[in-house]
mmCIF file of N, CA and C in Angstrom:
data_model
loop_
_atom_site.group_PDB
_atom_site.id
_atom_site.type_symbol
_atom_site.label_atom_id
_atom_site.label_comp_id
_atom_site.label_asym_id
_atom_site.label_seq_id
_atom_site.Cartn_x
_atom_site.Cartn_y
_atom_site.Cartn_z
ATOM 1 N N UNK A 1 0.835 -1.172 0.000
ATOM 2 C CA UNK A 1 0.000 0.000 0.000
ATOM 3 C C UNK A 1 0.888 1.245 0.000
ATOM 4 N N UNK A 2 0.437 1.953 -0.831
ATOM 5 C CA UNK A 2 1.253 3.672 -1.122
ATOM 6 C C UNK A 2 0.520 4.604 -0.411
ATOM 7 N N UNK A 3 0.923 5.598 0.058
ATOM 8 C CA UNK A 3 0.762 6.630 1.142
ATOM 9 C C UNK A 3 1.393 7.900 0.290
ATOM 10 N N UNK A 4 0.352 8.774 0.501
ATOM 11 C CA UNK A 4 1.044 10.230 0.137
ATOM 12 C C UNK A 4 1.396 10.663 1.187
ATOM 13 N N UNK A 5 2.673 12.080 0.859
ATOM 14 C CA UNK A 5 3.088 12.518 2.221
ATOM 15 C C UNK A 5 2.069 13.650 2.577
ATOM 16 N N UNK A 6 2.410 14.352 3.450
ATOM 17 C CA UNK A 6 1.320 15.209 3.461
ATOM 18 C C UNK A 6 1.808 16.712 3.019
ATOM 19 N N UNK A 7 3.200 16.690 2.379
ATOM 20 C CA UNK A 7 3.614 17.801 1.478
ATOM 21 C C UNK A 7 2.590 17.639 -0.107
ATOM 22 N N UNK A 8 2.804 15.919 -0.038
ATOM 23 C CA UNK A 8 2.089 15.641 -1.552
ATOM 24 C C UNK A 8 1.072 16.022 -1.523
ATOM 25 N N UNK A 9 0.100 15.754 -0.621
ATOM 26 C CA UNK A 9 -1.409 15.648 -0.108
ATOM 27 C C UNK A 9 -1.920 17.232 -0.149
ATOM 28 N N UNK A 10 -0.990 18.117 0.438
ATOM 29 C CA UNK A 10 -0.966 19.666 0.372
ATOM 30 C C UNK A 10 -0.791 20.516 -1.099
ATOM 31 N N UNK A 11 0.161 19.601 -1.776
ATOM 32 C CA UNK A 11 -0.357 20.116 -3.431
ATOM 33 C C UNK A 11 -0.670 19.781 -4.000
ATOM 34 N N UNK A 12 -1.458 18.169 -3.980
ATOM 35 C CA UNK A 12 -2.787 18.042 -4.815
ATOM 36 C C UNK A 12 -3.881 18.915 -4.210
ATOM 37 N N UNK A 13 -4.021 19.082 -3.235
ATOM 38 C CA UNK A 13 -5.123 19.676 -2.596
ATOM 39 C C UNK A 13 -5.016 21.438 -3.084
ATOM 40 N N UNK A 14 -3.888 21.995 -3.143
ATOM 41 C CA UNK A 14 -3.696 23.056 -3.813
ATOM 42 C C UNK A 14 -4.087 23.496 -5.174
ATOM 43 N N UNK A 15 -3.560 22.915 -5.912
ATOM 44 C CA UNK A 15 -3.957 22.192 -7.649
ATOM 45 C C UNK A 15 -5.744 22.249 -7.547
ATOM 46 N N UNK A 16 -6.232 21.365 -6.935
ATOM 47 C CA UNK A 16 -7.499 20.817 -7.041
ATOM 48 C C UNK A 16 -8.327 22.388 -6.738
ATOM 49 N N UNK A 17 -7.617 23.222 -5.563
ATOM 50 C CA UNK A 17 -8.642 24.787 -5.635
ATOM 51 C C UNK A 17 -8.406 25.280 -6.535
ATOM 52 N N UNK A 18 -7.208 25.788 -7.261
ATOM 53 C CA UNK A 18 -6.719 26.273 -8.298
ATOM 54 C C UNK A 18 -7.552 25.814 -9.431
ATOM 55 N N UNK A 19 -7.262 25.153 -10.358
ATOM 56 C CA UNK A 19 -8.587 24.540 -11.214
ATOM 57 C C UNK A 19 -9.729 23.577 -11.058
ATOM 58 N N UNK A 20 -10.560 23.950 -9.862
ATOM 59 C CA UNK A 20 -11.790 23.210 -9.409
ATOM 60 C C UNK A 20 -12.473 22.684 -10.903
ATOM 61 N N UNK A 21 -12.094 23.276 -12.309
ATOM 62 C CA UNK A 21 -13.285 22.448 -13.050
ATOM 63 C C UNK A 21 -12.068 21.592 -13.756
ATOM 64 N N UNK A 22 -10.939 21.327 -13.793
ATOM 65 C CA UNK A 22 -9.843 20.541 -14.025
ATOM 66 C C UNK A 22 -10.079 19.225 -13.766
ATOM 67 N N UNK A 23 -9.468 17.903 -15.045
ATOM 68 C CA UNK A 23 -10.009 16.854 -14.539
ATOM 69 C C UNK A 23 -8.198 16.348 -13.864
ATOM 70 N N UNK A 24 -7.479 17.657 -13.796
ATOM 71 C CA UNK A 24 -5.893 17.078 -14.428
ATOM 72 C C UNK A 24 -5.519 18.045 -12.616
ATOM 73 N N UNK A 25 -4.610 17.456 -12.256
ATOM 74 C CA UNK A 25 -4.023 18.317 -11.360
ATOM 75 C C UNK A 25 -2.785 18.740 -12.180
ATOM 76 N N UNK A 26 -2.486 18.462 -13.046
ATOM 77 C CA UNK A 26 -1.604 19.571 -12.987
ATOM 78 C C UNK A 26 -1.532 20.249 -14.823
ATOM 79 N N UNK A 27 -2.231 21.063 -14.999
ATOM 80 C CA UNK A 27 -2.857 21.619 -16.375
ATOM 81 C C UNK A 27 -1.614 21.787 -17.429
ATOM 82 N N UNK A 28 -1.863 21.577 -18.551
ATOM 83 C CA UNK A 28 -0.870 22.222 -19.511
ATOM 84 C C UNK A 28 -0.072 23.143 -19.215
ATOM 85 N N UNK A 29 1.011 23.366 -18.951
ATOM 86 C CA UNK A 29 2.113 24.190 -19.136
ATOM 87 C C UNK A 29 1.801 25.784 -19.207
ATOM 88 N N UNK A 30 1.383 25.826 -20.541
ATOM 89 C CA UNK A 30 0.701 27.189 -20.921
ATOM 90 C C UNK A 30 -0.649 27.195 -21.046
ATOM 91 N N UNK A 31 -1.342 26.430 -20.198
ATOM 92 C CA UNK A 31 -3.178 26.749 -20.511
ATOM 93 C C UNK A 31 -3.410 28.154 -19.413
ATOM 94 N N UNK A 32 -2.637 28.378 -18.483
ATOM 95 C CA UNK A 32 -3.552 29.686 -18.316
ATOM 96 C C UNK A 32 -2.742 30.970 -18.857
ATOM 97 N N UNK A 33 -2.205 30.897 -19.829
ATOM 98 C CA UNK A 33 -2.177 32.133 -20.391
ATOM 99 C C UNK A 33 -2.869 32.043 -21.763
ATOM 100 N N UNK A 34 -2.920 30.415 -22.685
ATOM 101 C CA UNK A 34 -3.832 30.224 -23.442
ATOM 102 C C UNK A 34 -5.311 30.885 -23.027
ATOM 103 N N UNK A 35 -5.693 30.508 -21.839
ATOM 104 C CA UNK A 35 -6.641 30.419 -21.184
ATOM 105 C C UNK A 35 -6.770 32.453 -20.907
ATOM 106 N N UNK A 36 -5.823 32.777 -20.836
ATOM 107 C CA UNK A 36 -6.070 34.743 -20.849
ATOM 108 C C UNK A 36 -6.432 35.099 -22.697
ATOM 109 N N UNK A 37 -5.173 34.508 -23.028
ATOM 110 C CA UNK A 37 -5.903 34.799 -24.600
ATOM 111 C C UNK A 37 -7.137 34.874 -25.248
ATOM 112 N N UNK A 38 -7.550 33.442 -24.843
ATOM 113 C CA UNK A 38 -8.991 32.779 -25.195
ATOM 114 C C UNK A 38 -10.561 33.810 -24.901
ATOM 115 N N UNK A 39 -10.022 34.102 -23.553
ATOM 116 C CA UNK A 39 -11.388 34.688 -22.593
ATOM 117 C C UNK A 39 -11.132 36.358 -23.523
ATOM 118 N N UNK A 40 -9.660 36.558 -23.450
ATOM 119 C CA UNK A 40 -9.608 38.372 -23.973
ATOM 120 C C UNK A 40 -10.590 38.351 -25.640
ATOM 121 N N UNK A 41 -9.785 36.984 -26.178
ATOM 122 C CA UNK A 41 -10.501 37.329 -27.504
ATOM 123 C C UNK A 41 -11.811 37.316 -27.533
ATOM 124 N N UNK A 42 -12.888 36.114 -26.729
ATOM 125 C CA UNK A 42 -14.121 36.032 -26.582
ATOM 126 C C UNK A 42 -14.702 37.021 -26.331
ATOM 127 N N UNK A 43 -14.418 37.673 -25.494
ATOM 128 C CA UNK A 43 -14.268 39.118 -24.902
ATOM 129 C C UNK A 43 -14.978 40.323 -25.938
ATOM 130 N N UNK A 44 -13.664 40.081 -27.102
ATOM 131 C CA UNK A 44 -13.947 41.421 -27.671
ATOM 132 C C UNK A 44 -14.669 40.724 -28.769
ATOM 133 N N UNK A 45 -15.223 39.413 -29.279
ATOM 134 C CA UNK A 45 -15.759 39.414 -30.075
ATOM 135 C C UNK A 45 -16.338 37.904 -29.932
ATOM 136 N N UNK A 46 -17.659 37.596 -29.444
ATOM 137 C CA UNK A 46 -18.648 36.721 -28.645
ATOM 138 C C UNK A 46 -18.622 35.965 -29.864
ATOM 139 N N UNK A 47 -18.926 36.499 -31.154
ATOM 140 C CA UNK A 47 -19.574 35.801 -32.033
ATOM 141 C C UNK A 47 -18.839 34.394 -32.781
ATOM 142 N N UNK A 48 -17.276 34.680 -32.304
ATOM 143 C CA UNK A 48 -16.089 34.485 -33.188
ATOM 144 C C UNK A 48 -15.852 33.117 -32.350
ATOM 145 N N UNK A 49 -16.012 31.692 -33.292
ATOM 146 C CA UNK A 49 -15.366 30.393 -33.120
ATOM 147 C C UNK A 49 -14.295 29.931 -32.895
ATOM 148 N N UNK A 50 -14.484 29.684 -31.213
ATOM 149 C CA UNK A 50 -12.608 29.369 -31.191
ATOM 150 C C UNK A 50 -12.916 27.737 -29.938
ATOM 151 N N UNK A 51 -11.958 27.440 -30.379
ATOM 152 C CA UNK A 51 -11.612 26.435 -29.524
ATOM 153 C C UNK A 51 -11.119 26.581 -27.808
ATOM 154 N N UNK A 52 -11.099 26.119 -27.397
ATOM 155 C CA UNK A 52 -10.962 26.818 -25.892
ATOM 156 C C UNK A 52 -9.636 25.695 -25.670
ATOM 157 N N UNK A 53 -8.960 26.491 -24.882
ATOM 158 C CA UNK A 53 -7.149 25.866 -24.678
ATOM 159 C C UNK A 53 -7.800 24.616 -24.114
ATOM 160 N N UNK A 54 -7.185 23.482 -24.378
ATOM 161 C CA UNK A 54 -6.838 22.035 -23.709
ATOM 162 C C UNK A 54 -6.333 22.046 -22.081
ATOM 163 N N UNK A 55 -6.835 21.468 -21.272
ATOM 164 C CA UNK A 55 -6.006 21.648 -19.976
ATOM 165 C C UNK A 55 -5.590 20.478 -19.525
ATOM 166 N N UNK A 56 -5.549 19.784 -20.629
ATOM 167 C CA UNK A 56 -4.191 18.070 -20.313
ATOM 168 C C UNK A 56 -2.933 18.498 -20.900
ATOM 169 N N UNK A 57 -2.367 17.275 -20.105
ATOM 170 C CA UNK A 57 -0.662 17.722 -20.316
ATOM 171 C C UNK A 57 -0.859 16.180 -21.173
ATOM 172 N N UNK A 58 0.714 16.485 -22.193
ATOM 173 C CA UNK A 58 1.367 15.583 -23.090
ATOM 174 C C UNK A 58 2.060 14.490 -22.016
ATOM 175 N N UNK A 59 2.669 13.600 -22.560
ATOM 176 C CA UNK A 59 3.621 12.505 -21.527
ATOM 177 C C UNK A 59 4.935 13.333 -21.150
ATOM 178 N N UNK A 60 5.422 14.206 -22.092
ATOM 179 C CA UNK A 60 6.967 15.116 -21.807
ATOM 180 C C UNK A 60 6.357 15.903 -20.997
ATOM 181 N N UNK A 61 5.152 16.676 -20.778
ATOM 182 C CA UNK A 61 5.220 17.639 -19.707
ATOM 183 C C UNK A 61 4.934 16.659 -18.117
ATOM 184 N N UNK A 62 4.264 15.744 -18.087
ATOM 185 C CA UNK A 62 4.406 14.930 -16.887
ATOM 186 C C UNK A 62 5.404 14.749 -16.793
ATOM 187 N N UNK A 63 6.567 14.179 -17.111
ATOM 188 C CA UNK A 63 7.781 13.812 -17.052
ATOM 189 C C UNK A 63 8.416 15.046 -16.022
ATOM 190 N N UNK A 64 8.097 16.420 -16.990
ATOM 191 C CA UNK A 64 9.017 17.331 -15.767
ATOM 192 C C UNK A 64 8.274 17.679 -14.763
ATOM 193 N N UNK A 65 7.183 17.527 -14.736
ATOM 194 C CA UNK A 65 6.145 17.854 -13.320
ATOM 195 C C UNK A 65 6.254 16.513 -12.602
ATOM 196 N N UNK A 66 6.794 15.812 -12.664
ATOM 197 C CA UNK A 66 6.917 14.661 -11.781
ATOM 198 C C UNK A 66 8.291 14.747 -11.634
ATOM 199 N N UNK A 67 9.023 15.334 -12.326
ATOM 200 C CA UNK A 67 10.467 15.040 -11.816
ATOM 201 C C UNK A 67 10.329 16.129 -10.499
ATOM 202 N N UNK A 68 9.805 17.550 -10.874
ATOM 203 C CA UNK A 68 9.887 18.513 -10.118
ATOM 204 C C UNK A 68 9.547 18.006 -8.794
ATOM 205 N N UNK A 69 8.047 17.582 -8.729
ATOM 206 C CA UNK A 69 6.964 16.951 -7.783
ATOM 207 C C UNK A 69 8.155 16.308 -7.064
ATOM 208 N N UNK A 70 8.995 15.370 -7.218
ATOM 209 C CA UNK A 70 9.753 14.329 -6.543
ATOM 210 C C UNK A 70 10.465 15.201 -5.853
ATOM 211 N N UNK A 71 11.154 16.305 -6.555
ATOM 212 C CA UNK A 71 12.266 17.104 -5.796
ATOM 213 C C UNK A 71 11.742 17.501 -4.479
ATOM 214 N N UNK A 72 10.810 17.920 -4.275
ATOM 215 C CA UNK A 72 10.223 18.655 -3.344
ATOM 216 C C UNK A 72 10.023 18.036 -1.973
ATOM 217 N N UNK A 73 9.934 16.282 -2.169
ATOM 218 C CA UNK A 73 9.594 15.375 -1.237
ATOM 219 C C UNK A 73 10.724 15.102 -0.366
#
């Protein structure tokens, strides 16, 4: 049986307020500045079809958010 520490436990729990509608604790890299773009352009023009930024990460960005994640422990 695996046990989080409670440093771990403290930044999933961090993550999880941060993007409450997130299915990902830890979002794309650049989704919240995608995510400023997106809302500015909607913004100035409602009518205009856009895709809304992705908030999953690739396998290379887990890689360094888990390397990081480890450092910390």
């Amino acid at each position: 049986m695996h046990r989080l520490s409670d440093k771990a436990k403290d930044i999933l729990n961090e993550q999880a307020v941060r993007y409450p509608d997130s299915d990902f604790f830890f979002p794309n890299v650049n989704y919240e500045e995608q995510l400023k773009k997106y809302k500015k352009e909607l913004k100035a023009n409602p009518i205009t079809k856009m895709e809304k930024p992705t908030i999953g990460l690739n396998s290379d960005a887990w890689k360094k958010h888990m390397y990081e994640f480890t450092k910390t422990l």
